[in-house]
Short mmCIF file of C-alpha atoms in Angstrom, two decimals:
data_model
loop_
_atom_site.label_atom_id
_atom_site.label_comp_id
_atom_site.label_asym_id
_atom_site.label_seq_id
_atom_site.Cartn_x
_atom_site.Cartn_y
_atom_site.Cartn_z
CA MET A 1 35.92 28.78 -0.87
CA LEU A 2 37.19 26.17 1.26
CA ARG A 3 33.96 25.54 2.64
CA GLY A 4 32.64 24.81 -0.76
CA LYS A 5 35.76 22.68 -1.49
CA TYR A 6 35.26 20.62 1.68
CA PHE A 7 31.58 20.75 1.51
CA SER A 8 32.36 19.27 -2.81
CA ILE A 9 34.10 16.62 -1.54
CA PHE A 10 32.44 15.30 1.15
CA THR A 11 29.67 15.32 -1.71
CA ILE A 12 32.04 12.91 -4.29
CA ILE A 13 32.94 10.70 -1.24
CA PHE A 14 28.63 9.95 -0.69
CA GLN A 15 28.29 9.62 -3.93
CA LYS A 16 30.79 7.30 -4.57
CA LYS A 17 29.48 5.48 -1.04
CA GLU A 18 26.86 5.28 -2.32
CA ARG A 19 27.35 3.84 -6.22
CA PHE A 20 29.36 1.00 -4.01
CA LYS A 21 26.16 0.63 -1.84
CA TYR A 22 23.98 0.10 -4.96
CA ARG A 23 26.29 -2.13 -7.17
CA ALA A 24 26.50 -4.72 -4.23
CA ILE A 25 22.75 -4.42 -3.65
CA TYR A 26 22.57 -5.19 -7.59
CA ARG A 27 25.19 -8.28 -7.17
CA GLY A 28 22.93 -9.75 -4.34
CA TYR A 29 19.78 -9.09 -6.43
CA LYS A 30 21.25 -10.79 -9.41
CA LYS A 31 23.14 -14.08 -7.28
CA LEU A 32 19.72 -14.76 -5.64
CA LYS A 33 18.23 -14.56 -9.40
CA TYR A 34 21.12 -17.09 -10.60
CA GLU A 35 20.19 -19.66 -7.86
CA ASN A 36 16.44 -19.07 -7.95
CA LYS A 37 15.82 -17.56 -4.67
CA LEU A 38 14.40 -14.89 -5.51
CA HIS A 39 11.66 -15.73 -2.96
CA LEU A 40 14.08 -15.23 0.03
CA ILE A 41 13.10 -12.30 0.50
CA THR A 42 9.28 -13.06 1.18
CA GLN A 43 10.30 -16.07 3.22
CA LEU A 44 12.42 -14.00 5.77
CA ARG A 45 9.50 -11.31 6.26
CA ASP A 46 7.26 -14.04 6.89
CA PHE A 47 9.19 -15.95 9.33
CA LEU A 48 10.00 -12.65 11.12
CA SER A 49 6.44 -11.18 11.38
CA GLU A 50 5.18 -15.04 12.39
CA THR A 51 7.85 -14.83 15.04
CA ARG A 52 6.45 -13.39 18.58
CA VAL A 53 8.62 -10.10 20.46
CA ASN A 54 8.71 -10.08 24.35
CA ILE A 55 6.72 -6.92 24.90
CA GLY A 56 7.06 -6.24 28.62
CA ARG A 57 4.41 -4.56 30.83
CA VAL A 58 2.93 -1.28 29.49
CA PRO A 59 1.35 1.00 31.69
CA ALA A 60 -1.69 0.44 33.75
CA PHE A 61 -4.01 2.57 32.88
CA LEU A 62 -3.25 1.42 29.05
CA LYS A 63 -3.95 -2.14 29.50
CA ALA A 64 -6.03 -3.16 26.34
CA ASP A 65 -8.22 -6.22 25.30
CA PHE A 66 -6.42 -6.32 22.26
CA ASP A 67 -3.99 -8.02 21.16
CA GLU A 68 -0.62 -6.32 22.06
CA GLU A 69 2.25 -8.34 20.99
CA LEU A 70 0.22 -8.73 17.48
CA SER A 71 0.11 -5.13 16.54
CA ILE A 72 3.88 -4.18 18.00
CA ARG A 73 4.24 -7.16 15.18
CA GLN A 74 2.33 -5.81 12.43
CA TYR A 75 3.89 -1.85 13.40
CA LEU A 76 7.38 -3.79 13.17
CA THR A 77 6.40 -5.64 9.85
CA ASN A 78 5.07 -2.17 8.45
CA ARG A 79 8.53 0.06 9.88
CA ILE A 80 11.36 -2.31 9.58
CA LEU A 81 10.38 -5.58 7.36
CA GLY A 82 10.23 -2.94 4.10
CA LYS A 83 12.30 -1.90 1.15
CA SER A 84 15.21 -1.13 3.71
CA PHE A 85 15.04 -4.96 5.14
CA ASN A 86 15.54 -5.81 1.32
CA LYS A 87 18.16 -3.63 0.72
CA SER A 88 20.24 -4.54 4.04
CA ILE A 89 19.62 -8.49 3.17
CA LEU A 90 20.41 -7.96 -0.39
CA TYR A 91 23.75 -5.83 0.30
CA SER A 92 24.78 -8.46 3.07
CA ILE A 93 24.76 -11.20 0.07
CA GLY A 94 26.22 -8.58 -2.62
CA THR A 95 29.77 -8.36 -0.23
CA ASN A 96 28.69 -11.63 1.54
CA LYS A 97 28.91 -9.96 4.45
CA SER A 98 27.02 -10.01 7.90
CA LEU A 99 23.87 -8.40 7.79
CA LYS A 100 23.60 -4.84 9.60
CA HIS A 101 19.54 -4.13 10.28
CA PRO A 102 17.26 -2.75 13.07
CA LEU A 103 15.73 -5.76 14.23
CA PRO A 104 14.40 -7.23 18.11
CA LYS A 105 16.94 -10.17 19.44
CA GLU A 106 14.27 -12.29 19.19
CA TRP A 107 14.33 -11.53 15.19
CA CYS A 108 17.91 -11.80 15.38
CA GLN A 109 17.62 -15.83 16.10
CA VAL A 110 15.55 -16.45 13.99
CA LEU A 111 17.64 -15.44 10.96
CA ILE A 112 20.51 -16.85 12.65
CA GLU A 113 18.31 -19.97 12.44
CA GLN A 114 18.06 -19.90 8.28
CA GLU A 115 21.55 -19.36 8.36
CA ILE A 116 21.75 -15.91 7.55
CA GLN A 117 24.91 -14.42 9.06
CA VAL A 118 23.90 -11.26 11.51
CA ASN A 119 25.90 -9.00 12.95
CA ILE A 120 24.67 -9.28 16.52
CA LEU A 121 26.11 -6.39 17.72
CA TYR A 122 25.38 -3.75 15.32
CA CYS A 123 22.25 -4.91 14.47
CA SER A 124 21.27 -4.08 18.45
CA VAL A 125 23.13 -0.68 18.09
CA LEU A 126 20.82 0.02 15.14
CA TRP A 127 17.71 -1.62 16.86
CA HIS A 128 18.38 1.02 20.30
CA TRP A 129 19.34 3.71 18.04
CA TYR A 130 15.51 3.41 16.25
CA VAL A 131 13.82 2.78 18.91
CA PHE A 132 15.02 6.39 20.39
CA LEU A 133 14.23 8.29 17.12
CA PHE A 134 10.78 6.49 17.29
CA TRP A 135 10.70 7.78 21.19
CA GLY A 136 11.56 11.20 20.00
CA HIS A 137 9.27 11.24 17.13
CA GLY A 138 6.17 10.11 19.26
CA VAL A 139 6.84 13.29 21.53
CA ILE A 140 6.73 15.26 18.25
CA GLN A 141 3.68 13.50 17.86
CA GLY A 142 1.63 14.25 20.97
CA LEU A 143 3.06 17.82 21.59
CA LYS A 144 1.86 18.44 17.62
CA SER A 145 -1.59 16.98 18.93
CA ILE A 146 -2.03 19.45 21.60
CA PHE A 147 -1.53 22.50 19.69
CA TYR A 148 -3.56 20.89 16.99
CA LEU A 149 -6.61 20.43 19.62
CA LEU A 150 -5.89 24.55 21.18
CA GLN A 151 -6.27 25.60 18.01
CA ASP A 152 -9.20 23.71 16.08
CA LYS A 153 -12.88 24.17 16.75
CA PRO A 154 -14.75 20.82 16.35
CA LYS A 155 -17.40 20.12 13.29
CA PHE A 156 -20.29 19.11 14.97
CA GLY A 157 -22.23 16.53 12.73
CA LYS A 158 -22.53 12.89 12.14
CA SER A 159 -18.91 12.57 10.08
CA VAL A 160 -17.26 9.67 7.69
CA TYR A 161 -13.26 9.82 8.33
CA PHE A 162 -10.75 8.40 5.20
CA TYR A 163 -7.74 7.34 6.20
CA LYS A 164 -4.62 8.89 3.29
CA ILE A 165 -6.36 10.06 0.99
CA ASN A 166 -5.55 13.10 -1.50
CA LYS A 167 -7.19 15.82 -3.86
CA SER A 168 -7.83 12.94 -6.55
CA HIS A 169 -10.24 11.13 -4.29
CA LEU A 170 -12.24 13.78 -2.83
CA PRO A 171 -15.32 15.17 -4.69
CA ILE A 172 -15.67 17.95 -7.26
CA ASN A 173 -18.82 17.84 -9.20
CA GLY A 174 -20.54 13.95 -8.18
CA LYS A 175 -19.47 12.34 -11.51
CA GLU A 176 -15.79 11.48 -10.25
CA HIS A 177 -15.41 7.94 -9.56
CA ASN A 178 -13.63 8.03 -6.57
CA ILE A 179 -13.74 6.85 -3.35
CA VAL A 180 -16.06 9.42 -1.67
CA ASN A 181 -18.34 9.14 -4.22
CA TRP A 182 -18.36 5.82 -4.03
CA TYR A 183 -19.52 5.96 0.03
CA PHE A 184 -22.00 8.15 -0.69
CA GLN A 185 -23.89 5.05 -3.41
CA TRP A 186 -22.58 2.00 -1.07
CA LYS A 187 -25.97 1.09 0.24
CA ASN A 188 -23.94 0.00 3.71
CA ARG A 189 -22.59 3.38 4.61
CA GLU A 190 -23.85 6.00 7.38
CA LYS A 191 -27.25 7.60 6.16
CA GLU A 192 -27.14 10.34 8.21
CA VAL A 193 -22.85 11.53 7.35
CA ASN A 194 -22.97 15.27 6.76
CA ILE A 195 -19.27 15.89 7.07
CA VAL A 196 -16.33 13.93 5.39
CA MET A 197 -13.09 14.44 6.66
CA HIS A 198 -9.86 13.76 4.83
CA SER A 199 -5.60 13.59 5.89
CA ASP A 200 -4.79 15.74 2.96
CA LYS A 201 -3.83 19.19 4.99
CA SER A 202 -3.37 20.77 1.35
CA VAL A 203 -6.68 20.49 0.41
CA ALA A 204 -8.61 24.05 1.91
CA ASN A 205 -11.83 22.85 3.34
CA TYR A 206 -15.22 23.57 1.28
CA LYS A 207 -18.40 22.14 0.87
CA PHE A 208 -19.85 19.84 -1.93
CA LYS A 209 -23.70 20.30 -2.15
CA ASN A 210 -24.51 19.59 1.97
CA ILE A 211 -21.56 17.83 3.01
CA GLU A 212 -18.51 19.59 3.97
CA ILE A 213 -15.20 17.83 3.36
CA ILE A 214 -12.66 19.18 5.97
CA TYR A 215 -9.05 18.44 6.97
CA THR A 216 -8.58 16.70 10.03
CA ASP A 217 -6.12 14.58 11.50
CA GLY A 218 -9.09 11.87 12.19
CA LEU A 219 -9.14 11.79 16.12
CA PRO A 220 -11.55 13.22 18.22
CA TYR A 221 -11.67 16.51 19.35
CA ILE A 222 -11.02 17.38 23.03
CA GLY A 223 -10.96 20.00 25.12
CA GLY A 224 -11.54 21.25 28.77
CA GLY A 225 -10.69 19.12 31.84
CA LYS A 226 -10.04 16.45 28.80
CA LEU A 227 -7.79 18.26 27.37
CA PHE A 228 -5.90 18.81 30.65
CA LYS A 229 -6.13 15.06 30.99
CA TYR A 230 -4.67 14.36 27.95
CA PHE A 231 -1.93 16.58 28.45
CA PHE A 232 -0.89 14.78 31.85
CA LEU A 233 -1.11 10.98 30.72
CA GLN A 234 0.85 12.21 27.97
CA SER A 235 3.13 13.55 29.59
CA TYR A 236 3.37 10.17 31.71
CA LEU A 237 4.00 8.34 28.88
CA TYR A 238 7.19 10.73 27.22
CA ILE A 239 8.60 10.33 31.10
CA TYR A 240 7.91 6.02 31.47
CA SER A 241 8.50 5.34 27.97
CA LEU A 242 12.30 7.26 28.55
CA ILE A 243 12.76 5.81 31.69
CA PHE A 244 11.98 1.94 30.36
CA MET A 245 14.06 2.43 26.51
CA PHE A 246 16.29 -0.23 26.91
CA SER A 247 14.24 -2.87 29.05
CA LYS A 248 10.89 -1.93 26.99
CA PRO A 249 11.82 -1.02 24.02
CA TYR A 250 8.06 -1.07 22.50
CA SER A 251 6.43 0.85 24.98
CA ALA A 252 9.07 3.83 23.29
CA ILE A 253 8.41 2.85 19.68
CA MET A 254 4.92 2.66 19.78
CA LEU A 255 4.76 5.80 21.23
CA GLY A 256 2.97 8.27 19.29
CA GLU A 257 0.13 4.94 18.60
CA LEU A 258 -0.24 5.22 22.08
CA ILE A 259 -0.64 8.66 22.88
CA LYS A 260 -4.05 8.67 19.71
CA LEU A 261 -5.00 5.20 22.17
CA THR A 262 -4.90 7.80 25.11
CA ARG A 263 -6.94 10.62 22.95
CA VAL A 264 -9.58 8.06 21.97
CA ARG A 265 -10.03 6.09 24.85
CA ILE A 266 -10.99 9.20 27.20
CA SER A 267 -13.41 11.11 24.08
CA GLU A 268 -16.88 9.98 24.19
CA LYS A 269 -18.47 8.48 21.55
CA ASN A 270 -20.33 11.11 19.55
CA GLN A 271 -16.71 12.69 19.37
CA LEU A 272 -15.87 10.12 17.15
CA SER A 273 -16.42 9.30 13.55
CA ALA A 274 -19.69 7.10 12.42
CA ASP A 275 -17.06 5.77 10.31
CA TYR A 276 -13.36 4.99 9.60
CA MET A 277 -12.42 4.14 5.88
CA PHE A 278 -8.57 2.87 5.91
CA HIS A 279 -7.86 1.40 2.06
CA ASN A 280 -5.47 -1.32 1.92
CA SER A 281 -2.03 0.12 0.87
CA GLY A 282 -0.27 -0.45 4.26
CA SER A 283 -3.04 -2.89 5.81
CA TYR A 284 -0.67 -5.45 7.93
CA TYR A 285 -1.09 -2.86 10.50
CA ARG A 286 -4.29 -1.89 12.16
CA PRO A 287 -3.73 1.41 14.49
CA ILE A 288 -4.60 0.54 17.88
CA TRP A 289 -6.86 3.33 18.79
CA THR A 290 -8.91 1.74 16.62
CA TYR A 291 -10.06 -0.96 18.87
CA GLU A 292 -11.11 1.32 21.22
CA ALA A 293 -12.90 2.97 18.91
CA PHE A 294 -14.63 -0.05 17.75
CA LYS A 295 -15.73 -0.50 21.21
CA LYS A 296 -17.70 2.68 21.07
CA LYS A 297 -19.49 0.98 18.64
CA VAL A 298 -17.74 3.11 15.77
CA ARG A 299 -17.39 1.16 12.57
CA ILE A 300 -13.87 0.52 11.12
CA PHE A 301 -13.48 -1.18 7.67
CA LEU A 302 -10.71 -1.75 5.20
CA TYR A 303 -11.72 -1.45 1.54
CA TYR A 304 -9.66 -2.52 -1.17
CA TYR A 305 -9.48 -0.42 -3.43
CA SER A 306 -6.62 -2.83 -5.42
CA THR A 307 -7.42 -6.77 -6.37
CA ASN A 308 -3.72 -7.63 -6.95
CA GLY A 309 -2.17 -8.08 -4.04
CA ARG A 310 -0.66 -11.67 -4.33
CA ASN A 311 2.39 -13.56 -5.58
CA PHE A 312 1.62 -15.79 -8.72
CA LYS A 313 0.71 -19.15 -8.96
CA THR A 314 2.93 -21.11 -11.16
CA LYS A 315 3.71 -24.59 -12.22
CA ARG A 316 4.24 -25.41 -8.96
CA GLY A 317 1.45 -24.03 -7.20
CA TYR A 318 0.68 -20.86 -5.52
CA PRO A 319 3.92 -19.56 -4.23
CA LEU A 320 4.83 -17.75 -0.66
CA GLN A 321 2.37 -14.76 -0.19
CA ASN A 322 3.07 -11.19 2.02
CA PRO A 323 2.41 -11.70 5.34
CA TRP A 324 -1.29 -11.57 5.51
CA HIS A 325 -1.15 -13.79 8.30
CA LEU A 326 -1.05 -10.60 10.56
CA ILE A 327 -4.64 -8.42 9.59
CA ASN A 328 -7.30 -8.75 11.86
CA TRP A 329 -9.13 -6.07 11.07
CA PRO A 330 -13.13 -6.46 12.13
CA HIS A 331 -15.24 -5.53 8.49
CA TYR A 332 -13.88 -5.88 4.91
CA LEU A 333 -15.04 -3.96 1.80
CA VAL A 334 -14.26 -6.53 -1.28
CA TRP A 335 -15.21 -6.49 -4.93
CA ASP A 336 -16.15 -10.18 -5.41
CA SER A 337 -16.18 -13.79 -4.42
CA TYR A 338 -12.81 -14.53 -5.73
CA GLN A 339 -11.63 -11.55 -3.65
CA ALA A 340 -13.10 -13.00 -0.20
CA SER A 341 -12.18 -16.21 -0.33
CA ILE A 342 -8.36 -14.89 -1.02
CA LEU A 343 -8.45 -13.16 2.15
CA LYS A 344 -10.60 -15.47 4.65
CA GLN A 345 -7.85 -17.68 3.65
CA PHE A 346 -5.38 -15.12 5.96
CA ASN A 347 -7.99 -13.50 8.13
CA LYS A 348 -7.34 -15.68 11.51
CA CYS A 349 -10.45 -13.14 13.27
CA ASN A 350 -14.67 -13.72 13.03
CA SER A 351 -14.37 -10.85 10.42
CA THR A 352 -16.81 -9.25 8.51
CA VAL A 353 -16.36 -9.22 5.07
CA GLU A 354 -18.39 -8.13 2.38
CA ILE A 355 -18.89 -8.72 -1.13
CA VAL A 356 -19.72 -4.61 -2.78
CA GLY A 357 -18.53 -4.76 -5.82
CA ASP A 358 -15.84 -2.47 -7.73
CA ILE A 359 -14.86 0.20 -5.02
CA TRP A 360 -13.46 3.77 -6.76
CA PHE A 361 -10.48 5.02 -5.66
CA SER A 362 -9.50 8.08 -7.29
CA SER A 363 -10.28 9.96 -10.77
CA SER A 364 -9.84 13.20 -12.39
CA ASP A 365 -13.08 15.70 -14.27
CA MET A 366 -10.77 15.12 -17.13
CA LYS A 367 -13.12 14.48 -20.12
CA ILE A 368 -12.52 11.38 -22.55
CA PRO A 369 -11.96 12.25 -26.39
CA GLU A 370 -14.04 10.73 -28.82
CA LEU A 371 -13.79 6.84 -29.99
CA SER A 372 -14.73 5.28 -32.64
CA GLN A 373 -17.10 1.94 -32.44
CA ASN A 374 -14.31 -0.16 -33.17
CA SER A 375 -11.93 0.88 -29.69
CA VAL A 376 -10.87 -2.06 -27.50
CA ALA A 377 -9.29 -0.60 -24.09
CA VAL A 378 -5.54 -2.02 -23.29
CA PHE A 379 -4.50 -1.33 -20.19
CA ASP A 380 -1.42 -2.69 -18.81
CA VAL A 381 1.60 -2.14 -15.93
CA GLN A 382 4.49 -0.09 -16.62
CA PRO A 383 7.20 -1.65 -15.92
CA MET A 384 10.04 0.54 -13.70
CA ARG A 385 13.56 0.70 -13.71
CA SER A 386 15.65 -1.97 -12.57
CA THR A 387 16.75 -0.36 -9.64
CA TYR A 388 13.12 -0.33 -7.96
CA TYR A 389 12.13 -3.42 -8.40
CA VAL A 390 15.76 -4.91 -6.64
CA THR A 391 15.11 -2.81 -4.39
CA MET A 392 11.61 -4.40 -3.43
CA GLY A 393 13.11 -7.70 -3.20
CA LEU A 394 10.77 -8.18 -5.89
CA ASN A 395 10.07 -12.33 -6.35
CA THR A 396 9.33 -12.74 -10.54
CA THR A 397 10.70 -11.07 -13.16
CA PHE A 398 7.00 -11.22 -15.03
CA TYR A 399 6.80 -7.32 -14.45
CA GLU A 400 10.78 -6.65 -16.78
CA ALA A 401 10.01 -3.90 -19.43
CA SER A 402 10.54 -6.91 -21.86
CA THR A 403 7.12 -8.44 -20.63
CA ALA A 404 5.35 -4.92 -20.82
CA ILE A 405 6.41 -4.05 -24.59
CA GLN A 406 5.68 -7.61 -25.86
CA PHE A 407 1.96 -7.28 -24.63
CA LEU A 408 2.02 -3.61 -26.39
CA ASN A 409 3.31 -4.91 -29.24
CA ASP A 410 1.50 -8.27 -29.87
CA VAL A 411 -2.30 -6.42 -28.69
CA GLN A 412 -1.38 -3.28 -31.26
CA ASP A 413 -0.36 -6.01 -34.06
CA VAL A 414 -3.51 -8.05 -33.34
CA LEU A 415 -5.79 -5.39 -33.10
CA GLY A 416 -4.30 -3.71 -36.42
CA ILE A 417 -4.95 -7.02 -38.55
CA PHE A 418 -8.91 -6.33 -37.71
CA HIS A 419 -8.59 -2.42 -37.89
CA ASN A 420 -9.50 -2.18 -34.46
CA LYS A 421 -8.29 1.35 -32.87
CA MET A 422 -5.94 0.56 -29.00
CA ILE A 423 -7.07 2.87 -26.57
CA HIS A 424 -3.98 2.30 -24.40
CA LYS A 425 -3.72 3.67 -21.09
CA MET A 426 -0.93 3.18 -18.58
CA LYS A 427 -1.18 2.41 -14.99
CA ARG A 428 0.19 5.67 -13.61
CA THR A 429 3.32 7.94 -14.49
CA SER A 430 6.16 7.54 -12.94
CA ILE A 431 10.18 9.09 -12.97
CA TYR A 432 10.99 4.79 -12.41
CA THR A 433 9.24 4.39 -15.50
CA HIS A 434 11.75 1.98 -17.69
CA LYS A 435 13.40 4.08 -20.44
CA LYS A 436 12.96 1.01 -23.00
CA TYR A 437 9.50 0.75 -22.29
CA LEU A 438 9.20 4.37 -22.91
CA HIS A 439 11.24 4.42 -26.18
CA ASN A 440 8.50 1.27 -26.98
CA LEU A 441 6.08 3.85 -26.78
CA ASN A 442 7.13 6.63 -28.44
CA GLU A 443 7.54 3.92 -31.45
CA LEU A 444 3.87 2.79 -30.92
CA LYS A 445 2.87 6.36 -31.28
CA LYS A 446 3.44 5.89 -35.15
CA GLN A 447 1.13 3.21 -35.97
CA SER A 448 -2.38 4.63 -37.35
CA ASN A 449 -4.32 2.35 -34.79
CA TYR A 450 -2.82 3.48 -31.36
CA ILE A 451 -3.91 5.86 -29.41
CA GLU A 452 -2.19 6.90 -25.99
CA ILE A 453 -4.62 7.76 -23.09
CA CYS A 454 -3.63 10.41 -19.95
CA PRO A 455 -2.84 7.44 -17.23
CA ASP A 456 -4.95 10.26 -14.77
CA LEU A 457 -8.31 9.77 -17.09
CA ASP A 458 -10.78 7.54 -15.01
CA ALA A 459 -10.40 4.09 -16.48
CA LEU A 460 -14.45 3.43 -15.99
CA LYS A 461 -14.39 6.02 -18.78
CA VAL A 462 -12.60 4.92 -21.32
CA ILE A 463 -14.32 0.97 -20.62
CA LYS A 464 -17.76 2.52 -21.41
CA LYS A 465 -16.45 3.94 -24.43
CA THR A 466 -14.72 1.23 -26.10
CA ARG A 467 -15.84 -2.43 -27.31
CA ALA A 468 -13.80 -4.66 -25.17
CA CYS A 469 -10.93 -4.46 -22.80
CA ILE A 470 -7.32 -6.03 -22.90
CA SER A 471 -5.54 -5.94 -19.69
CA PHE A 472 -2.17 -7.30 -18.12
CA PRO A 473 -2.27 -9.68 -14.95
CA PHE A 474 -3.86 -8.75 -12.73
CA THR A 475 -5.12 -5.60 -13.09
CA SER A 476 -8.75 -4.54 -11.40
CA THR A 477 -9.26 -3.01 -15.38
CA ALA A 478 -10.28 -6.25 -16.26
CA ILE A 479 -12.96 -6.89 -13.89
CA ILE A 480 -14.44 -2.85 -13.95
CA ALA A 481 -14.83 -4.25 -18.03
CA LYS A 482 -16.78 -7.27 -16.97
CA TYR A 483 -19.02 -5.82 -14.47
CA GLU A 484 -19.60 -3.24 -17.69
CA GLY A 485 -20.78 -6.49 -19.83
CA LYS A 486 -17.54 -5.32 -22.00
CA PRO A 487 -15.73 -9.14 -23.38
CA SER A 488 -12.42 -8.79 -21.11
CA VAL A 489 -9.41 -10.97 -21.01
CA TYR A 490 -6.14 -10.89 -19.33
CA TYR A 491 -3.02 -11.82 -22.13
CA ASP A 492 0.20 -12.80 -21.04
CA PRO A 493 2.78 -13.13 -24.02
CA THR A 494 5.25 -15.27 -21.51
CA GLY A 495 2.92 -18.00 -20.76
CA MET A 496 4.24 -17.74 -16.93
CA ILE A 497 0.97 -16.69 -15.71
CA GLN A 498 -1.30 -19.83 -14.91
CA LYS A 499 -4.78 -20.35 -16.20
CA ASP A 500 -6.79 -21.20 -13.22
CA ASP A 501 -5.14 -18.95 -11.00
CA ILE A 502 -7.63 -17.38 -8.44
CA ALA A 503 -6.56 -13.88 -9.19
CA ALA A 504 -7.96 -14.06 -12.31
CA HIS A 505 -11.35 -13.56 -10.68
CA GLY A 506 -12.87 -15.71 -13.19
CA ILE A 507 -11.88 -13.54 -16.16
CA PRO A 508 -10.13 -15.91 -19.18
CA VAL A 509 -6.34 -15.76 -19.20
CA LEU A 510 -5.25 -15.53 -22.78
CA ILE A 511 -1.46 -17.25 -23.09
CA GLY A 512 0.90 -16.19 -26.57
CA LYS A 513 -0.33 -14.87 -29.76
CA GLN A 514 -2.10 -17.23 -30.79
CA GLU A 515 -5.06 -17.19 -28.56
CA LEU A 516 -4.70 -13.42 -28.90
CA PHE A 517 -5.76 -13.54 -32.08
CA GLU A 518 -8.39 -15.99 -32.27
CA TRP A 519 -10.47 -14.23 -29.06
CA VAL A 520 -9.81 -10.49 -31.58
CA GLU A 521 -11.48 -12.71 -34.58
CA ASP A 522 -14.26 -13.76 -32.46
CA LEU A 523 -15.18 -10.10 -31.47
CA HIS A 524 -15.71 -10.04 -34.98
CA GLU A 525 -18.12 -12.82 -35.66
#
């Protein structure tokens, strides 16, 4: 009983602390919004990701011909300049206290130069604790890889590996519009592939037509003497990175990545997949083992399943973007010339940018209901609760609930005037979806021309069954509809979007209800 009482008291104290912390973060966000400085976090992230760090020496056997310092900045940007950094900055502003966040000393200095209050001692302590944790994580990764290689036997054949995909991206009948099926209809794919490797442990291995679909860790299988060499080099890395943890911290932080690089380095080309497919989520960091694989004449691709990756153009021009200046993949797959031109602005390497049309990503085998000929497909981006946007450090208010609600209500009203059915498909379901938006959906369901489609249903199936498409700026559904030869527009009820924004990919942007009315009216002429 006593133990339970103390546990209950501890829980109450913890919850109060968390509530206080969130209120401080929210105050910081409101202050930036009031001062018209929501761009601050993006600006700071840009400054930090461009500031070089002193990497020190790495073991001689891991000397590489790629830019190691850039790889470390990419890795740190992914790891410590995301949501946790946003919260730390906002908490600092909301409490008017010095920043406390794990940061290398070079980055602390940059923040001080930008007139950000920084608790140097606290940041240093957090940084060294962070380094130790990542060293420990790297050791665990290395040992797991040894057990994996001792237990699993390789599948022999020519393979393609898909990084970070799940069940919805894998084929069932060959008709779904997912990334694996897209790959097999892509003209530039490796023609002799008979094995698809993926990263979802929850999916049991199976055979699809004449293709083996199997889970692996994505790295080459090695055995015998090479496995012993791998274990020896791995042990050396453990000791080296531990000894120099504080004087040369990057070998400890990148320990897990260095172990993967070692495994690829001692493998043969025929032990690697022919193609490695990475998607654009988290694309700042290019795994360092891919450089070694590329040297062995393996193809490394970054494909863009999304077309909406830029901050909106404003009346003053394009705002500061996310740190795309870090990217250096050898081969990009993009939808169209608009996306290619955007990518070339940031990519500083002599990379190949290949235009391949729409890239399918995930889908289900659900059947679409029968729709009338006067149906119009409508795709929005459902707004999240304010807590979500605050912690994301979003630098625009466009995605607030009021915008999404007005978008749907305007579209439903105008389509109703012309007796069109509104076939509405949300982007996805989420526990963070704003309650006001959900309440508005319930009201829309009472309208005779409104039909809600399951978010898991394939967007392409909906577009093919409808006569036209209205999308929220700047979702990829508008481009898919254009490819299908359907009238397609973006609709902005607020006037915040600029009609000549390159993110529109040449698709018309309608602003205000009158322009929407005129466009729908033209559909009926």
